[in-house]
Coordinates of C-alpha atoms in Angstrom, one line a residue:
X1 CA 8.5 -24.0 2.2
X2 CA 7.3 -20.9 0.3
X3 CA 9.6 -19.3 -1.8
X4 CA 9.0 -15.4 -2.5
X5 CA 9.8 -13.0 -4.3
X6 CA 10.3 -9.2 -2.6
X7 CA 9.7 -6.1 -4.8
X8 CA 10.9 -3.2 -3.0
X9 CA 13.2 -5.2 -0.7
X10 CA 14.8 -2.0 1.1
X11 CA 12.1 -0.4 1.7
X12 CA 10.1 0.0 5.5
X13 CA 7.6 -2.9 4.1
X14 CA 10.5 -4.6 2.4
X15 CA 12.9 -4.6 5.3
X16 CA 10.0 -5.7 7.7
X17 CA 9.0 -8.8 5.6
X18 CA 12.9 -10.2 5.4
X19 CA 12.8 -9.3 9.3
X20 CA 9.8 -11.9 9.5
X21 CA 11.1 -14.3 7.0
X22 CA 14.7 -14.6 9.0
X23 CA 12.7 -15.8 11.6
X24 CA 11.3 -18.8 9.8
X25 CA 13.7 -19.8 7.8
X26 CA 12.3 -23.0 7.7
X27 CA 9.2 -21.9 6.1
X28 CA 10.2 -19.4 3.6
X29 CA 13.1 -19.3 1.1
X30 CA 13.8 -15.8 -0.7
X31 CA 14.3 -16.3 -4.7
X32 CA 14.3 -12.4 -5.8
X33 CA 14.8 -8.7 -4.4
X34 CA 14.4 -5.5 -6.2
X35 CA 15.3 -2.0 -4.6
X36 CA 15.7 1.4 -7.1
X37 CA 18.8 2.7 -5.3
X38 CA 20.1 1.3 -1.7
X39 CA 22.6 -1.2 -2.7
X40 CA 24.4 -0.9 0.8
X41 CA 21.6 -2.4 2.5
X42 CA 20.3 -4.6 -1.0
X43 CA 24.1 -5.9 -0.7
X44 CA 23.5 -6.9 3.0
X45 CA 20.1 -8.6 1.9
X46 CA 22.1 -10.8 -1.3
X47 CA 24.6 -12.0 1.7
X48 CA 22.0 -12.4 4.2
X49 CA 19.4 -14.3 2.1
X50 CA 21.1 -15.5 -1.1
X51 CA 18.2 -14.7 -4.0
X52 CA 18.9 -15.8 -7.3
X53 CA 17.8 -12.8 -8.5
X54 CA 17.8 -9.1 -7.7
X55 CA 16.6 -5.7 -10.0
X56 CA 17.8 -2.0 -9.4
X57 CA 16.8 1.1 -10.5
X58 CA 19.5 2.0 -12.8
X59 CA 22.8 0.6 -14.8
X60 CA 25.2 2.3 -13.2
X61 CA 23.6 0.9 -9.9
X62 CA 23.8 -3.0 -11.3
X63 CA 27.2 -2.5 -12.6
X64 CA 28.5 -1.3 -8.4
X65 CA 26.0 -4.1 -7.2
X66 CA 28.2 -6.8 -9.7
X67 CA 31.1 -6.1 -8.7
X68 CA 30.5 -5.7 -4.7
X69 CA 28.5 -9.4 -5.0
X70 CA 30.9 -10.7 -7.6
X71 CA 31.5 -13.6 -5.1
X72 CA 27.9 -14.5 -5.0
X73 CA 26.0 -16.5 -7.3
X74 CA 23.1 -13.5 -7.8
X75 CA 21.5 -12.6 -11.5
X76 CA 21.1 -8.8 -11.1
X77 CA 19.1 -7.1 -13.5
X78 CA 18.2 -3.2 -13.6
X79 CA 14.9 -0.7 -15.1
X80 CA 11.6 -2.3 -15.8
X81 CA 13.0 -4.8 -17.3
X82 CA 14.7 -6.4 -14.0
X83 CA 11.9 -5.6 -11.8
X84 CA 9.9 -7.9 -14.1
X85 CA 12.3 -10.6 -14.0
X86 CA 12.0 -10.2 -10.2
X87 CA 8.4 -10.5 -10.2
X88 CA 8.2 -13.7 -12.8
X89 CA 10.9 -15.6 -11.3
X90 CA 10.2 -18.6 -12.4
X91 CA 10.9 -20.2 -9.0
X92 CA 8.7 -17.4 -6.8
X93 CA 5.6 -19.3 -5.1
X94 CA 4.2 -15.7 -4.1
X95 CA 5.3 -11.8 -4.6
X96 CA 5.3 -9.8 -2.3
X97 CA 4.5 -6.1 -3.8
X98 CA 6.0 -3.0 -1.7
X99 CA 7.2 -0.8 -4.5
X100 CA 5.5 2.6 -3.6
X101 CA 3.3 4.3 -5.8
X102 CA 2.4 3.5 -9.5
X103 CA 5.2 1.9 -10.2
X104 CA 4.1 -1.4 -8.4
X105 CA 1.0 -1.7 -11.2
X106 CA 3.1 -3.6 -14.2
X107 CA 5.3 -5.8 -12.0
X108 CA 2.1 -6.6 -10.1
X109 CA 0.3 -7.8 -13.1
X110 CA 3.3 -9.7 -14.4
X111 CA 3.9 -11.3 -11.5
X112 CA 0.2 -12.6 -11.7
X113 CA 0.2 -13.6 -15.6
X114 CA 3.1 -15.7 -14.6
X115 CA 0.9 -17.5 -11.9
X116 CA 2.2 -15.9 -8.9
X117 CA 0.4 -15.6 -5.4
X118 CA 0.3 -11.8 -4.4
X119 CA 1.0 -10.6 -1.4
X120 CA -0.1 -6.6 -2.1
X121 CA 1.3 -3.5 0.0
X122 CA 1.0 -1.4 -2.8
X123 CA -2.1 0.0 -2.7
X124 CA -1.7 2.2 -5.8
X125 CA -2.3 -1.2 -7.9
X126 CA -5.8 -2.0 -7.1
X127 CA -6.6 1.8 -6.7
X128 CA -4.9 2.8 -10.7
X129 CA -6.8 -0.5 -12.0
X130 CA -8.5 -3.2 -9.3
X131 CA -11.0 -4.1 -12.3
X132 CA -7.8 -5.8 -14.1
X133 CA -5.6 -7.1 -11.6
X134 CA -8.8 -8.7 -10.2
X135 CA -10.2 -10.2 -13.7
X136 CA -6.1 -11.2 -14.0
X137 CA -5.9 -13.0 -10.4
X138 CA -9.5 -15.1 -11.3
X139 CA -8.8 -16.4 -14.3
X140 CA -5.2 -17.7 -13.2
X141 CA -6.8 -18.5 -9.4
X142 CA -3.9 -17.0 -7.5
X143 CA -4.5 -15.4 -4.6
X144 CA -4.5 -11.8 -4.1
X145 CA -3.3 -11.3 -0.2
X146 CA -3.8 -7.5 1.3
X147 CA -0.9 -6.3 3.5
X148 CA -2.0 -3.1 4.6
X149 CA -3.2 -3.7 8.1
X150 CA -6.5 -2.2 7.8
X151 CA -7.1 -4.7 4.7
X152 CA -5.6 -7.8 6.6
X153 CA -7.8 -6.9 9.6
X154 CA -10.9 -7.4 7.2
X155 CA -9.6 -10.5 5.7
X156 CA -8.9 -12.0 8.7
X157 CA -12.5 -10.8 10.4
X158 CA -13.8 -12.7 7.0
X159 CA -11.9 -15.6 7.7
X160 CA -10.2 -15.1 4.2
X161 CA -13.6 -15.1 2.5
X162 CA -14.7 -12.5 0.0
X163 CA -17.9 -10.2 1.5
X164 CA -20.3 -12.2 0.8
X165 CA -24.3 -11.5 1.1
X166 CA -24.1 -11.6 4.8
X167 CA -21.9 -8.4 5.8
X168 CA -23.5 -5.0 5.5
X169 CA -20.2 -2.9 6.0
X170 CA -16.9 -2.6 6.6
X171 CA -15.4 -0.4 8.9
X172 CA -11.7 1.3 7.9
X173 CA -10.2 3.0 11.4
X174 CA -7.4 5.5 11.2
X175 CA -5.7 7.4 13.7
X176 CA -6.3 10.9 12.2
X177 CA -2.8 11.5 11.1
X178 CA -0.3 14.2 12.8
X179 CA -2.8 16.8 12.5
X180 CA -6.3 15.1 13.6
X181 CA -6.7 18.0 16.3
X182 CA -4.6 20.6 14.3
X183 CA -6.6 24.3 13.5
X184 CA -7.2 23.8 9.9
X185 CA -5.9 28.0 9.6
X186 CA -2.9 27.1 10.5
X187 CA -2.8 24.1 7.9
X188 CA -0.3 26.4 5.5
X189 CA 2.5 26.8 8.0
X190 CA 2.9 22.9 7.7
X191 CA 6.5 21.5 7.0
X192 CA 7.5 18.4 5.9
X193 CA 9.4 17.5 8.5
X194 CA 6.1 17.9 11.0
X195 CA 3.9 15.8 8.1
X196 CA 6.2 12.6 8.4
X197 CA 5.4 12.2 11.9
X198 CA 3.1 10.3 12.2
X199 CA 1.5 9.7 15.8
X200 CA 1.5 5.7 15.8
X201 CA 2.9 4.0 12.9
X202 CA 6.6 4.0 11.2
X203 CA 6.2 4.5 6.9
X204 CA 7.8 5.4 3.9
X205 CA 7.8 9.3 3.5
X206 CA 4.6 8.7 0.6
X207 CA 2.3 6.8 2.7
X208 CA 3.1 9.3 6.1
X209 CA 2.3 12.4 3.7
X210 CA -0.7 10.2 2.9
X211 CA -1.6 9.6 6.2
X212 CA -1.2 13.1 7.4
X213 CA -4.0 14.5 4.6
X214 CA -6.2 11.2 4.7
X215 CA -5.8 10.4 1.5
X216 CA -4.3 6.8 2.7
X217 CA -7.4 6.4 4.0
X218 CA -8.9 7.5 0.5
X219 CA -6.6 5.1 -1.3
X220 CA -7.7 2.4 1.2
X221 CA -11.4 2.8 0.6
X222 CA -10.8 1.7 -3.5
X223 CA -8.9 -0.7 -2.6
X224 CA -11.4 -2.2 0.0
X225 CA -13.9 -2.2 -3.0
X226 CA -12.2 -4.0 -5.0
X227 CA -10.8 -6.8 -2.5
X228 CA -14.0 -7.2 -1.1
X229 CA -16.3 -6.7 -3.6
X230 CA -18.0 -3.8 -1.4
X231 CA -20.2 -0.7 -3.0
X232 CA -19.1 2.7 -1.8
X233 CA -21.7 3.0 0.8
X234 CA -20.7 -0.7 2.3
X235 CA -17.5 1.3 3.4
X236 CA -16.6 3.9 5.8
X237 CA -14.0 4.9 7.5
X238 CA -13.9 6.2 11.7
X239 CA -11.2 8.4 13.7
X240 CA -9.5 5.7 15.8
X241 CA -6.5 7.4 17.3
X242 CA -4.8 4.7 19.6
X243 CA -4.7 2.1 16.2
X244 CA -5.7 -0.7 18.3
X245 CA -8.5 -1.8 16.3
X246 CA -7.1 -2.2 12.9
X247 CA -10.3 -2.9 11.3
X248 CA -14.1 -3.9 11.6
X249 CA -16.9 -5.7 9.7
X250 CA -20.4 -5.4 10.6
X251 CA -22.8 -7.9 9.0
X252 CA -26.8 -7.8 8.3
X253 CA -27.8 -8.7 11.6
X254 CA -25.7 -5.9 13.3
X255 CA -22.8 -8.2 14.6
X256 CA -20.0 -6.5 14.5
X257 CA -16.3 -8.6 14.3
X258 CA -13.0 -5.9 15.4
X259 CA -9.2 -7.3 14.5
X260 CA -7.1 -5.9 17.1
X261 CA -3.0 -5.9 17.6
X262 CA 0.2 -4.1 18.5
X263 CA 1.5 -1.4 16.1
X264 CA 3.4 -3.0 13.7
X265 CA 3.5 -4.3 10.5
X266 CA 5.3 -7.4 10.9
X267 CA 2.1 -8.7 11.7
X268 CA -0.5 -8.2 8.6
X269 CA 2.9 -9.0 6.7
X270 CA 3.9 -12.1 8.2
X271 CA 0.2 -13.0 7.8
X272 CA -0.1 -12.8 4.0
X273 CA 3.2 -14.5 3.4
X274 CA 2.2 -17.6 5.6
X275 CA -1.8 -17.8 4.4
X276 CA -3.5 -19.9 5.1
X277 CA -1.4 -20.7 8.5
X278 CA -0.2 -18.5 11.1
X279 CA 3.3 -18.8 12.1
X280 CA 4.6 -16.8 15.8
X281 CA 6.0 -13.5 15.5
X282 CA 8.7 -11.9 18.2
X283 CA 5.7 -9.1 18.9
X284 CA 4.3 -8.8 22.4
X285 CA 0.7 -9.8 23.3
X286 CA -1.6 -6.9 23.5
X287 CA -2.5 -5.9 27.3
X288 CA -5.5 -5.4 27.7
X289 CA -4.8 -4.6 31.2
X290 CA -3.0 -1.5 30.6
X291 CA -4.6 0.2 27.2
X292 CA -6.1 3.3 27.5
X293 CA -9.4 3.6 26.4
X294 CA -10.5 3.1 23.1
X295 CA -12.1 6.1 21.6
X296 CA -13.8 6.8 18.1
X297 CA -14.6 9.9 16.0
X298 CA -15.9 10.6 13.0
X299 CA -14.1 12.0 9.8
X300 CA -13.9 16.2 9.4
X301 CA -14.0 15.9 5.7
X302 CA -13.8 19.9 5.7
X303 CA -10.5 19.9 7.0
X304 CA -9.4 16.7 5.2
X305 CA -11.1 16.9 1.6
X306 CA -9.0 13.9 0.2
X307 CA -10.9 11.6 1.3
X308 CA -14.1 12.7 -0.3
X309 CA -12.0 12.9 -3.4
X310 CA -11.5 9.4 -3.3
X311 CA -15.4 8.3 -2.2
X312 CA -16.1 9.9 -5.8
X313 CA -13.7 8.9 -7.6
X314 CA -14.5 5.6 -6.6
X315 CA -17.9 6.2 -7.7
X316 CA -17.5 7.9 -10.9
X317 CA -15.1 5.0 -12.2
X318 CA -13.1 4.4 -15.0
X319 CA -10.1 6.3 -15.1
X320 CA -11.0 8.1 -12.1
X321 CA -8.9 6.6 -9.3
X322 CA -6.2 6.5 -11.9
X323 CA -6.1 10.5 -12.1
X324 CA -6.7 10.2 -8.3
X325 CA -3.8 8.4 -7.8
X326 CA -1.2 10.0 -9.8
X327 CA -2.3 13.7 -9.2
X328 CA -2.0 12.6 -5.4
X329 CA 1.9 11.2 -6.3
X330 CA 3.2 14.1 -7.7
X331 CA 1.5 16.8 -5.4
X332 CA 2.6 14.8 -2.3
X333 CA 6.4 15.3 -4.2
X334 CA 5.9 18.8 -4.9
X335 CA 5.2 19.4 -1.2
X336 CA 8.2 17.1 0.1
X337 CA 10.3 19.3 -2.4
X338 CA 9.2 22.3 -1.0
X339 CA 7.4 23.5 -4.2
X340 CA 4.0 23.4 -2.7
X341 CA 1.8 24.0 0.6
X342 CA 0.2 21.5 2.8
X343 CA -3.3 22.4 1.3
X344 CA -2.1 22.8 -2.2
X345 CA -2.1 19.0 -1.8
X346 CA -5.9 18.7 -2.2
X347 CA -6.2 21.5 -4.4
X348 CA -4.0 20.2 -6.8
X349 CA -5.9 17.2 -6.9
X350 CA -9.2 18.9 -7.1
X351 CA -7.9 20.7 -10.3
X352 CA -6.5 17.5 -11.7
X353 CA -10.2 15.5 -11.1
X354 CA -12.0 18.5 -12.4
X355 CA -10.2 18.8 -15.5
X356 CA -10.3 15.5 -16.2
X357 CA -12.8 13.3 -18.9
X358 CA -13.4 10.0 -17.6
X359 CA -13.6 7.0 -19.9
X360 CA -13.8 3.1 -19.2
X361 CA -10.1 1.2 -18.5
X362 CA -10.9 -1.8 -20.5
X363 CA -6.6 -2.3 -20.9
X364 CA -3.6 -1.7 -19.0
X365 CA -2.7 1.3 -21.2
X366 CA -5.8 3.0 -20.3
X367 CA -4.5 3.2 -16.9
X368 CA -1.1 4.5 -17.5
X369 CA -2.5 6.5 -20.2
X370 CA -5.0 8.8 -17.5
X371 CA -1.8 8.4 -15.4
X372 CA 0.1 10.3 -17.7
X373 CA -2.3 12.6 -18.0
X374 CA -2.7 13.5 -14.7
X375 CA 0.4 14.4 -13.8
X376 CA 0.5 16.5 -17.0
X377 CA -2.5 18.6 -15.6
X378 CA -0.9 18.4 -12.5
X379 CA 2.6 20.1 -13.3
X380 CA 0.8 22.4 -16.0
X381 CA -1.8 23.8 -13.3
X382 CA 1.1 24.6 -10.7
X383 CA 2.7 26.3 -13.5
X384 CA -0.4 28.7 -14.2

């Protein structure tokens, strides 16, 4: 029985992993849930799955939560200062982290001071500071577990093994987003509402706007780094638009090793939770019989420039992915608000990495310091 902790519980990642859990409820126990704002659905998941303890986003959202629960035995806490409760519950075997963006980094970090197994969807954590969370998860020997599906595929091609001196490369597919085949001219007359479609998987707004400019991929490649230990050139990523093929890993004498798999993220999630076992998911087999064929294509950095941004600031280092990071947060807002254009998106990122002085991350605050400061440059750049 492994007893988890969910932060970001309403949430596409959060809601998937309770779906998974409900199914094996002799395997898994939930002890904590944190949302910011949905307390309809966080109410459901208190009477569903009974967690000791649960965080919101505010106090006027606890104080509704109380008194709709007030016949359940629940600890609900609010702010920062809930979430960390959540992630440090004393009685959590593992954390699952699916709070979206920066936000995710403290909890995360808490979570593993306090001993804690992670079980990471956030990929802003390892991208705003992998070099500490990964020092943090070594010297405790907890495990760090990827959920992102591109990740899992490599774990799982790696049998749960870090690179190693036999594997040359890893291979990161992505399905090219809504606008793979899209004139990049007419990249300005792009809405919202067309950049959260997204062609083959179902995601928070954040990670769709993400996936629609490639710079999920971007995000993905830091994090692959620091998981794997991998140098940027050990790491590229190919065009594969029927996300099949969630992964690859090609080793020194050319072999290459391809985790394949239906659409959905119950799968890398369930995976991570039950490590090292595998436990039967409600998900139909793959049919080979009736795929279409698999087809590869190589990246058009021209028309999507974010993911070069994130090849260099994974090279440059430091505070780089940091500024990265947070510049990419608040222009993806700005465009969901309406403020900004498609391709003011990288631009505004450009602006931010360009202004910015790198220097070494050698504490937490470093991080959240170049943070700061990139959204600064950000907002004060769109005002000029």
């Amino acid at each position: 029985m492994k007893r988890v902790s969910i932060l970001g519980s309403t949430g596409t990642i959060g809601v998937k992993a309770l779906a998974m859990i409900d199914l094996h409820r002799d395997s898994f126990e939930v002890v904590a849930l944190s949302a910011r704002h949905n307390i309809d659905l966080l109410e459901q998941q208190i009477r569903q799955f009974s967690p000791r303890v649960v965080a919101v986003g505010t106090a006027n959202a606890a104080t509704t939560l109380k008194e709709r629960v007030k016949d359940v035995p629940v600890e609900i806490g609010w702010g920062d200062e809930g979430v960390l409760n959540a992630a440090t519950v004393p009685e959590a075997d593992i954390v699952l982290t699916a709070i979206v963006g920066a936000a995710g980094l403290l909890p995360s970090l808490a979570a593993i001071k306090a001993g804690k197994d992670i079980a990471l969807s956030t990929k802003e954590v390892m991208v705003m500071a992998g070099e500490l969370v990964i020092a943090e998860a070594r010297a405790r020997g907890i495990r760090l577990l990827p959920v992102d599906s591109e990740h899992s595929a490599i774990f799982q091609c790696l049998d749960g093994q870090q690179s190693g001196a036999h594997l040359k490369r890893v291979l990161l597919t992505s399905s090219g987003g809504p606008f793979r085949q899209r004139p990049k001219g007419s990249f300005a007359n792009i809405t919202p509402k067309e950049a959260l479609q997204h062609p083959t998987w179902i995601m928070g707004k954040k990670i769709t706007i993400d996936s629609a400019t490639l710079m999920n991929k971007g995000l993905e490649v830091i994090e692959a780094s620091w998981f794997f230990s991998l140098t940027p050139q050990q790491i590229d990523v190919i065009i594969h638009p029927q996300s099949i093929i969630h992964s690859m890993v090609e080793f020194i004498d050319g072999a290459i090793l391809a985790q394949m798999g239906v659409t959905d993220m119950g799968l890398p999630i369930l995976y991570a939770l039950s490590y090292p076992d595998r436990l039967q998911t409600p998900l139909p087999s793959l049919d080979l019989n009736t795929l279409s064929p698999l087809t590869f294509e190589p990246v058009d950095h021209e028309r999507f420039p974010c993911l070069g941004f994130a090849y260099q600031a994974l090279q440059a280092g430091g505070t780089y992915p940091a500024v990265l990071n947070a510049a990419n947060e608040v222009a993806v807002d700005l465009f969901l608000s309406g403020r900004v254009t498609f391709p003011d998106i990288p631009a505004l990122i450009a602006k931010a990495m360009d202004s910015h002085r790198g220097r070494k991350i050698d504490s937490l605050e470093d991080a959240l310091e170049a943070d700061r400061e990139a959204r600064q440059l950000v907002l004060a750049s769109l005002r000029t």
